[in-house]
PDB file of C-alpha atoms and ligand atoms in Angstrom:
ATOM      1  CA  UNK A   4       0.000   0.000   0.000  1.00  0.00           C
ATOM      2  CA  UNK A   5       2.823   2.184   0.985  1.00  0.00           C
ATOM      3  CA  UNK A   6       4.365   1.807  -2.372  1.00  0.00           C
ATOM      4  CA  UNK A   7       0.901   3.384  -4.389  1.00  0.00           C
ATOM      5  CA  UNK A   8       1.181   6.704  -4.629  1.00  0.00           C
ATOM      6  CA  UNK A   9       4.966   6.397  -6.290  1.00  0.00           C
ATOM      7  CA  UNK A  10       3.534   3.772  -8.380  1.00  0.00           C
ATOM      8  CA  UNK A  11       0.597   6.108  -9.386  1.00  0.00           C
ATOM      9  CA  UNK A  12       2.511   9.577  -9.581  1.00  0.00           C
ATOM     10  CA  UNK A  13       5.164   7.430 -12.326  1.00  0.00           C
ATOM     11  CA  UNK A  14       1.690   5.953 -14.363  1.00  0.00           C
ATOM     12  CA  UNK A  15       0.993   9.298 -14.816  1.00  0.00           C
ATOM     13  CA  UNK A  16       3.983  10.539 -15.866  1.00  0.00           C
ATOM     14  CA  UNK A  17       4.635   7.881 -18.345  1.00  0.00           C
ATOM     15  CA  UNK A  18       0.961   8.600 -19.419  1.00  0.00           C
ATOM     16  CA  UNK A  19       1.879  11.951 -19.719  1.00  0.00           C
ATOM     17  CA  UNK A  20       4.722  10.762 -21.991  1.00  0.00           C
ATOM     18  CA  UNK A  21       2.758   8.954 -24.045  1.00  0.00           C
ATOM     19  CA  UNK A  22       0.509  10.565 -25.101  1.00  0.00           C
ATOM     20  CA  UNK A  23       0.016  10.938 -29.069  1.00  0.00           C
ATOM     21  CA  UNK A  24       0.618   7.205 -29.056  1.00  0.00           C
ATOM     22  CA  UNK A  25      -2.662   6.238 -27.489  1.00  0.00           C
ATOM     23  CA  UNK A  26      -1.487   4.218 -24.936  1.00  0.00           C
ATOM     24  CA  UNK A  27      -3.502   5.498 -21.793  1.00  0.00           C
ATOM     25  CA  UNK A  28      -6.123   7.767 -23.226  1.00  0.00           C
ATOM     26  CA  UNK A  29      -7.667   5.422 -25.550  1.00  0.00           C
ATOM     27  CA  UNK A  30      -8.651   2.012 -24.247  1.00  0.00           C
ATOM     28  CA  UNK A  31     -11.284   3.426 -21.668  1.00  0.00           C
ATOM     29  CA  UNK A  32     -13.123   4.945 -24.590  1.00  0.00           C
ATOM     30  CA  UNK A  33     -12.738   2.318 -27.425  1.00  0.00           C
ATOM     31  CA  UNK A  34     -14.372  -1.041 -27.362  1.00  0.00           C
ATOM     32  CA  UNK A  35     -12.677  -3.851 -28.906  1.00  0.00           C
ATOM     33  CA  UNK A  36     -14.804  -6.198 -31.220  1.00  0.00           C
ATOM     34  CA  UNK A  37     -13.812  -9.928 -31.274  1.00  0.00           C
ATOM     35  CA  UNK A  38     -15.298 -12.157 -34.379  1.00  0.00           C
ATOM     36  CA  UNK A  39     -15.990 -15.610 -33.163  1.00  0.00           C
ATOM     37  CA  UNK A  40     -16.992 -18.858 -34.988  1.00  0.00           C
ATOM     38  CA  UNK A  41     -19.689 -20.178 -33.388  1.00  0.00           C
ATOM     39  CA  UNK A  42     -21.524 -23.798 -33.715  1.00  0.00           C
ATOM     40  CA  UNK A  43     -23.616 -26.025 -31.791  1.00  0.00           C
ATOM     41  CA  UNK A  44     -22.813 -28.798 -30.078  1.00  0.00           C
ATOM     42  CA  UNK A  45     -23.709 -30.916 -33.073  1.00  0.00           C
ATOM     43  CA  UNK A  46     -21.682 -28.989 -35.298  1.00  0.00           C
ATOM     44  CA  UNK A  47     -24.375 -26.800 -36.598  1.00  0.00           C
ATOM     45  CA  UNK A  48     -23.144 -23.227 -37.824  1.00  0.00           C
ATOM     46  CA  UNK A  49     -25.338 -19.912 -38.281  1.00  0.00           C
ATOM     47  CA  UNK A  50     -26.648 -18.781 -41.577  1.00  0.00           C
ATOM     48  CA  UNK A  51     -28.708 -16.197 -42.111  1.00  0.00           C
ATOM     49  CA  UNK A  52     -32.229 -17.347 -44.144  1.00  0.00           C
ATOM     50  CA  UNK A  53     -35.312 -15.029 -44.495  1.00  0.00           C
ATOM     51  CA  UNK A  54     -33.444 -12.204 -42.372  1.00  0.00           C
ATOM     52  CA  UNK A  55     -33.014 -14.906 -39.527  1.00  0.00           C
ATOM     53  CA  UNK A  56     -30.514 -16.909 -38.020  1.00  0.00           C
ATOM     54  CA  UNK A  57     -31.048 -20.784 -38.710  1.00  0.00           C
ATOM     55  CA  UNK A  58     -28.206 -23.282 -37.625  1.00  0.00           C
ATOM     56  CA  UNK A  59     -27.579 -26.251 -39.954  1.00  0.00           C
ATOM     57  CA  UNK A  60     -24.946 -27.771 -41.281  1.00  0.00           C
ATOM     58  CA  UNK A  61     -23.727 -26.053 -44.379  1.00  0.00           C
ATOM     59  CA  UNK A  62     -21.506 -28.270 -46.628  1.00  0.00           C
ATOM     60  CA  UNK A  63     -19.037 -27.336 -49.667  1.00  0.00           C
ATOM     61  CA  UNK A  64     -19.609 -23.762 -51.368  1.00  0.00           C
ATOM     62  CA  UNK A  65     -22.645 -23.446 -48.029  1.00  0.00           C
ATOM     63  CA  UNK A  66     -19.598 -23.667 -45.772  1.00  0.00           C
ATOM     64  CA  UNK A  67     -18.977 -19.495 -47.173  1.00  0.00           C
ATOM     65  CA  UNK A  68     -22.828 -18.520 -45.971  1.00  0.00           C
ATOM     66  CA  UNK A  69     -21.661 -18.955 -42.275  1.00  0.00           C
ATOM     67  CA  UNK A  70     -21.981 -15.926 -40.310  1.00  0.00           C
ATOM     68  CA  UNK A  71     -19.237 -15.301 -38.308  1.00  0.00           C
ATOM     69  CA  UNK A  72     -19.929 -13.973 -34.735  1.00  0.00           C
ATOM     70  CA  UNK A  73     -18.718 -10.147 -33.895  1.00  0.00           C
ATOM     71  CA  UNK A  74     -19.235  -9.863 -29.716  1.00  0.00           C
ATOM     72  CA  UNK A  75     -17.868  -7.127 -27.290  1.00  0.00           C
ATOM     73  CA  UNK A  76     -18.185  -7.687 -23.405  1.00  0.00           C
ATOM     74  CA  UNK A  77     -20.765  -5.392 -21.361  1.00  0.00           C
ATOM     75  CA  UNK A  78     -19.587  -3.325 -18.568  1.00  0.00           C
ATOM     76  CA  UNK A  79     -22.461  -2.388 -17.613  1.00  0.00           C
ATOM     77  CA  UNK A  80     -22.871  -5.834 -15.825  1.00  0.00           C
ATOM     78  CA  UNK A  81     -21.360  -8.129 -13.212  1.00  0.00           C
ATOM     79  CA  UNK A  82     -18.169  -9.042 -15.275  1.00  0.00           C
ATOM     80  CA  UNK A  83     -17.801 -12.454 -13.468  1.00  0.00           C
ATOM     81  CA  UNK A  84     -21.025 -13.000 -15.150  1.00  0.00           C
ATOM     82  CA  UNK A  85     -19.107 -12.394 -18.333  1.00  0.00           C
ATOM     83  CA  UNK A  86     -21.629 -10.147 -20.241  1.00  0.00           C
ATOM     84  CA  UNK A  87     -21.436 -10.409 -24.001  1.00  0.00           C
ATOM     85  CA  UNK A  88     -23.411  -8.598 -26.756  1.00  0.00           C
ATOM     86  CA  UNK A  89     -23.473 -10.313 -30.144  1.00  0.00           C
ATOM     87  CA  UNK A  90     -23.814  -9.451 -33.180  1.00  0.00           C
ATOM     88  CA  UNK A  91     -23.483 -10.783 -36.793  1.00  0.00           C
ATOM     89  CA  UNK A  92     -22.303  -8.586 -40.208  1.00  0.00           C
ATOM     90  CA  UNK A  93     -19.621  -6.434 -38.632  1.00  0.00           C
ATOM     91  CA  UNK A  94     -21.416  -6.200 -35.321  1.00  0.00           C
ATOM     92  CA  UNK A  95     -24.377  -4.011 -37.034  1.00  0.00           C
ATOM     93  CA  UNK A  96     -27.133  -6.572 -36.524  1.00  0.00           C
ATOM     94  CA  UNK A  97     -27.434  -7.735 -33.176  1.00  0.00           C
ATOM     95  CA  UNK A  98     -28.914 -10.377 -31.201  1.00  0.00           C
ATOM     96  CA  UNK A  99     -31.507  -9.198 -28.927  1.00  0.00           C
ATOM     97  CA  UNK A 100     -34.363 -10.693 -26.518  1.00  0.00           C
ATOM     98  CA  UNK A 101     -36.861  -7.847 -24.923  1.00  0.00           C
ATOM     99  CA  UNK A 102     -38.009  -9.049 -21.662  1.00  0.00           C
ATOM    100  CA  UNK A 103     -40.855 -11.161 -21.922  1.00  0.00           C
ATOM    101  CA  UNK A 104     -42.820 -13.955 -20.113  1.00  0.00           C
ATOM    102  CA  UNK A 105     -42.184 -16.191 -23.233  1.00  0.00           C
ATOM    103  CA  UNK A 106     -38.755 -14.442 -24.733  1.00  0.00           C
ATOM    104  CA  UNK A 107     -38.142 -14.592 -28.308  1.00  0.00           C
ATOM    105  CA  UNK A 108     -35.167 -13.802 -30.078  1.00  0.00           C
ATOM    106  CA  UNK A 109     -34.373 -10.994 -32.899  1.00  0.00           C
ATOM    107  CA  UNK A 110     -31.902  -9.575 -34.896  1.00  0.00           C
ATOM    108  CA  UNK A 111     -31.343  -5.833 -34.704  1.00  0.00           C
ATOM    109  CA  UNK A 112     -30.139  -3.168 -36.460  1.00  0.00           C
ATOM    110  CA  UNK A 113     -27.747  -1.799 -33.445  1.00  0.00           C
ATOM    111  CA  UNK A 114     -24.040  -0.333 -33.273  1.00  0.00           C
ATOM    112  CA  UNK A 115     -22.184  -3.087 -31.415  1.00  0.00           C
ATOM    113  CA  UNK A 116     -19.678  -0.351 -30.761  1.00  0.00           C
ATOM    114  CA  UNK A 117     -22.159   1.747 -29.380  1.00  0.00           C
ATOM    115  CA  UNK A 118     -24.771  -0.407 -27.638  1.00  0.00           C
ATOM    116  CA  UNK A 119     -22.647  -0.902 -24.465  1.00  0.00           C
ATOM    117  CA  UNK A 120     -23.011   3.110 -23.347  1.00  0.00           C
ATOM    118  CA  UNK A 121     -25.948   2.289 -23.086  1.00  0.00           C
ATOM    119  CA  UNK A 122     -25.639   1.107 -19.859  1.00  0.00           C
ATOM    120  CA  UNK A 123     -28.123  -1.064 -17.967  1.00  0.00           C
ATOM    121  CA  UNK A 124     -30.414  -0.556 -21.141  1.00  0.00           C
ATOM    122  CA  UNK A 125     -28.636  -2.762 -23.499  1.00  0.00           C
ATOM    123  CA  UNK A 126     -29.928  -5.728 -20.876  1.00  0.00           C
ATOM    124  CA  UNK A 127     -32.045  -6.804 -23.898  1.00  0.00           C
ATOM    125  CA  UNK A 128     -28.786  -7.053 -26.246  1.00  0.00           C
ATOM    126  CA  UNK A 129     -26.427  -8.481 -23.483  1.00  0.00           C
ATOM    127  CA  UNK A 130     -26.108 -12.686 -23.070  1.00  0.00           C
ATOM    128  CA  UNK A 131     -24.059 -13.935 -19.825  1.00  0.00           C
ATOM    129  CA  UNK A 132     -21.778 -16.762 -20.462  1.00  0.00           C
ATOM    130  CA  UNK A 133     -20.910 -19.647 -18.926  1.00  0.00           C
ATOM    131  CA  UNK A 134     -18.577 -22.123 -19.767  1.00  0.00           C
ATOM    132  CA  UNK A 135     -18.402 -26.162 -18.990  1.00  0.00           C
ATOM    133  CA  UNK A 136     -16.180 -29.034 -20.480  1.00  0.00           C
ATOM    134  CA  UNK A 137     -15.459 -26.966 -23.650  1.00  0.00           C
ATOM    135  CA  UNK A 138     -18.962 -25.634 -24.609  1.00  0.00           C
ATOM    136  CA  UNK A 139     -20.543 -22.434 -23.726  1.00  0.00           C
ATOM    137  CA  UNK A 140     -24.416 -21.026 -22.633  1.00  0.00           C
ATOM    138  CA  UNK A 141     -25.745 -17.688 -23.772  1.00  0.00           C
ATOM    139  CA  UNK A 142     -28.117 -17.131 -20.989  1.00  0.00           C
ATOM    140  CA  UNK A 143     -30.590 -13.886 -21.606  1.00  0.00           C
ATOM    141  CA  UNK A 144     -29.607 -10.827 -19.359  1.00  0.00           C
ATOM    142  CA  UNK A 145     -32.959  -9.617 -19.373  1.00  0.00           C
ATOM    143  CA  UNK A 146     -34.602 -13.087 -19.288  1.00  0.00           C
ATOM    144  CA  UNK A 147     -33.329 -14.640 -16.671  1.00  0.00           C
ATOM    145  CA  UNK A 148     -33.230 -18.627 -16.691  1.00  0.00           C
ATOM    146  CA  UNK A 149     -33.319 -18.513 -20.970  1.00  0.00           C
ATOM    147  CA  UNK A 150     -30.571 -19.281 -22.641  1.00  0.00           C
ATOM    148  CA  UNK A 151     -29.566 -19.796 -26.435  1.00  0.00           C
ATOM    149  CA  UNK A 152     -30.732 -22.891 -28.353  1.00  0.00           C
ATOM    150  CA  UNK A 153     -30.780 -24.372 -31.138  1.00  0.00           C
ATOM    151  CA  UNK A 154     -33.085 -27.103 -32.675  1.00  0.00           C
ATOM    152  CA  UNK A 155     -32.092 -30.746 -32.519  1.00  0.00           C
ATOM    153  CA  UNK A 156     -33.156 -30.486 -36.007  1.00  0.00           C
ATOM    154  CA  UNK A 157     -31.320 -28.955 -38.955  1.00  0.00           C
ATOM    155  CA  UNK A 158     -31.893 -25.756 -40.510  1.00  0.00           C
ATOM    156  CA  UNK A 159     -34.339 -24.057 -37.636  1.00  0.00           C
ATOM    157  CA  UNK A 160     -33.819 -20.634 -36.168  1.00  0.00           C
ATOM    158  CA  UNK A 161     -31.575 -19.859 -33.508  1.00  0.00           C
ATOM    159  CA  UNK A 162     -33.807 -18.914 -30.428  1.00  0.00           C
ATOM    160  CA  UNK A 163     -34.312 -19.371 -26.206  1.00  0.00           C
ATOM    161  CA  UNK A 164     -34.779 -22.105 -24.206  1.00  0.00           C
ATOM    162  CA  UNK A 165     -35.222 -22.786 -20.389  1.00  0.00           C
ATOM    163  CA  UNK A 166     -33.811 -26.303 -20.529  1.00  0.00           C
ATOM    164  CA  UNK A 167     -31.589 -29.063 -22.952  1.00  0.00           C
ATOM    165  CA  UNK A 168     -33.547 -31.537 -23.973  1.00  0.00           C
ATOM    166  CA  UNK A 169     -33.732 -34.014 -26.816  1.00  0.00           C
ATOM    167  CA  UNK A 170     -35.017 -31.342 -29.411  1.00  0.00           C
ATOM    168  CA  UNK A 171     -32.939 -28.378 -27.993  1.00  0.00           C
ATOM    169  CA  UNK A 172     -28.961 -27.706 -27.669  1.00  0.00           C
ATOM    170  CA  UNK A 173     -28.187 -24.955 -25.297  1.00  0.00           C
ATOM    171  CA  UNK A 174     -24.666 -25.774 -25.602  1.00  0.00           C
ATOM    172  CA  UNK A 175     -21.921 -23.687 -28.095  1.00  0.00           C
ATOM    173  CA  UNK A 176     -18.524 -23.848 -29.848  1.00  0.00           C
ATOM    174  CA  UNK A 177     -17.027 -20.791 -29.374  1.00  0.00           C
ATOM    175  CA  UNK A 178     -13.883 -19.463 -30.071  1.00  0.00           C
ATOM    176  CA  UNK A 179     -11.657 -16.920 -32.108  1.00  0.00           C
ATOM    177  CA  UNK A 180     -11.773 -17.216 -35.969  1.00  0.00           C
TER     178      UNK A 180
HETATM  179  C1  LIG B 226     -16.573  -2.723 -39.436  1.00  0.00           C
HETATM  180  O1  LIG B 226     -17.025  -1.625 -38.687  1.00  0.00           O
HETATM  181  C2  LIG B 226     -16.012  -0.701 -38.338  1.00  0.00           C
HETATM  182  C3  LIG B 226     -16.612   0.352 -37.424  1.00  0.00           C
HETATM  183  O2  LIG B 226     -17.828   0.821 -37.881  1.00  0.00           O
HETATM  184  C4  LIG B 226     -15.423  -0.103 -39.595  1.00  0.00           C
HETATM  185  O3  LIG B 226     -14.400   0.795 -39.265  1.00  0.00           O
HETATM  186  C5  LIG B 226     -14.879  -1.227 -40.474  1.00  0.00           C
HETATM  187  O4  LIG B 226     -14.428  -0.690 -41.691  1.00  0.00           O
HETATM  188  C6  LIG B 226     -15.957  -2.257 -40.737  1.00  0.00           C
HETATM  189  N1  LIG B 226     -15.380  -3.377 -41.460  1.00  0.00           N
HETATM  190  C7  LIG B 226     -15.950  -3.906 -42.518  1.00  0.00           C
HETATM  191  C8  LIG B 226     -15.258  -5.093 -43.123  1.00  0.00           C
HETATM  192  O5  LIG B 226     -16.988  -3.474 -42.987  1.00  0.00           O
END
């Protein structure tokens, strides 16, 4: 503790120093946007068909209509709850579910970039992770107890579900392109 202040006085003089090279102005202001792949535990990918995400298996020249995932973590929530906001086409659709007794799921025209000033609001855009044996949940910040699914079957929307069972897959593939 003693050591702090000395510690804090020299930050700020290096900041000082530095800036014009962005190095401690910047990062609180910018939000960085990872792109994901992400599939289903059967090895379903997202596509997008009639302006909605379906996941299905997409084989040869179909393998090129998989939609990438573009996600930036929420600090307007718990971060050991690891809030995410998703998004598809350069993060300027997004994936959203408005509180509701029985939650659907929708794509968005919204500003990934921007969508996290908006504070507590972007509930309805923001998905808590959780991660087990390799495979991750998406469960609904503003539907508590919901979490991502996808149908057993191939080639049917992406949308919420309370609980795995045989016809839905709550658990993901997720990881950096
Ligand atoms: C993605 O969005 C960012 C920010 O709006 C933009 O600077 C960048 O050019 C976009 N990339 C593509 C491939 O459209």
């Amino acid at each position: 503790m003693a050591c702090q202040p000395a510690l804090t006085l020299a930050l700020l003089f290096l900041c000082a120093e530095a800036e014009g090279f962005a190095l401690c102005n910047a990062p609180a202001l910018q939000t960085k946007v990872f792109q994901y792949r992400i599939w289903d535990v059967n090895q379903k990918s997202l596509y997008l068909r009639n302006d909605q995400l379906v996941a299905g298996h997409l084989q040869g020249a179909n393998a090129a209509l998989e939609e990438r995932v573009f996600w930036v973590p929420n600090r307007a929530f718990e971060p050991a709850r690891l809030p995410v906001i998703l998004g598809i086409q350069n993060g300027t659709r997004c994936l959203a579910s408005p509180p509701a007794s029985q939650p659907t799921l929708q794509l968005q025209d919204a500003d990934i970039r921007e969508l996290p000033r908006a504070g507590v609001a972007s509930a309805a855009f923001t998905f808590f992770r959780s991660y087990k044996d390799g495979l991750w949940r998406f469960e609904s910040a503003a539907n508590p107890g919901w979490f991502l699914c996808t149908s057993a079957r191939g080639h049917q929307p992406l949308g919420l579900s309370r609980h795995p069972d045989a016809t839905h897959l709550l658990d993901f593939y997720f990881q950096l392109c």
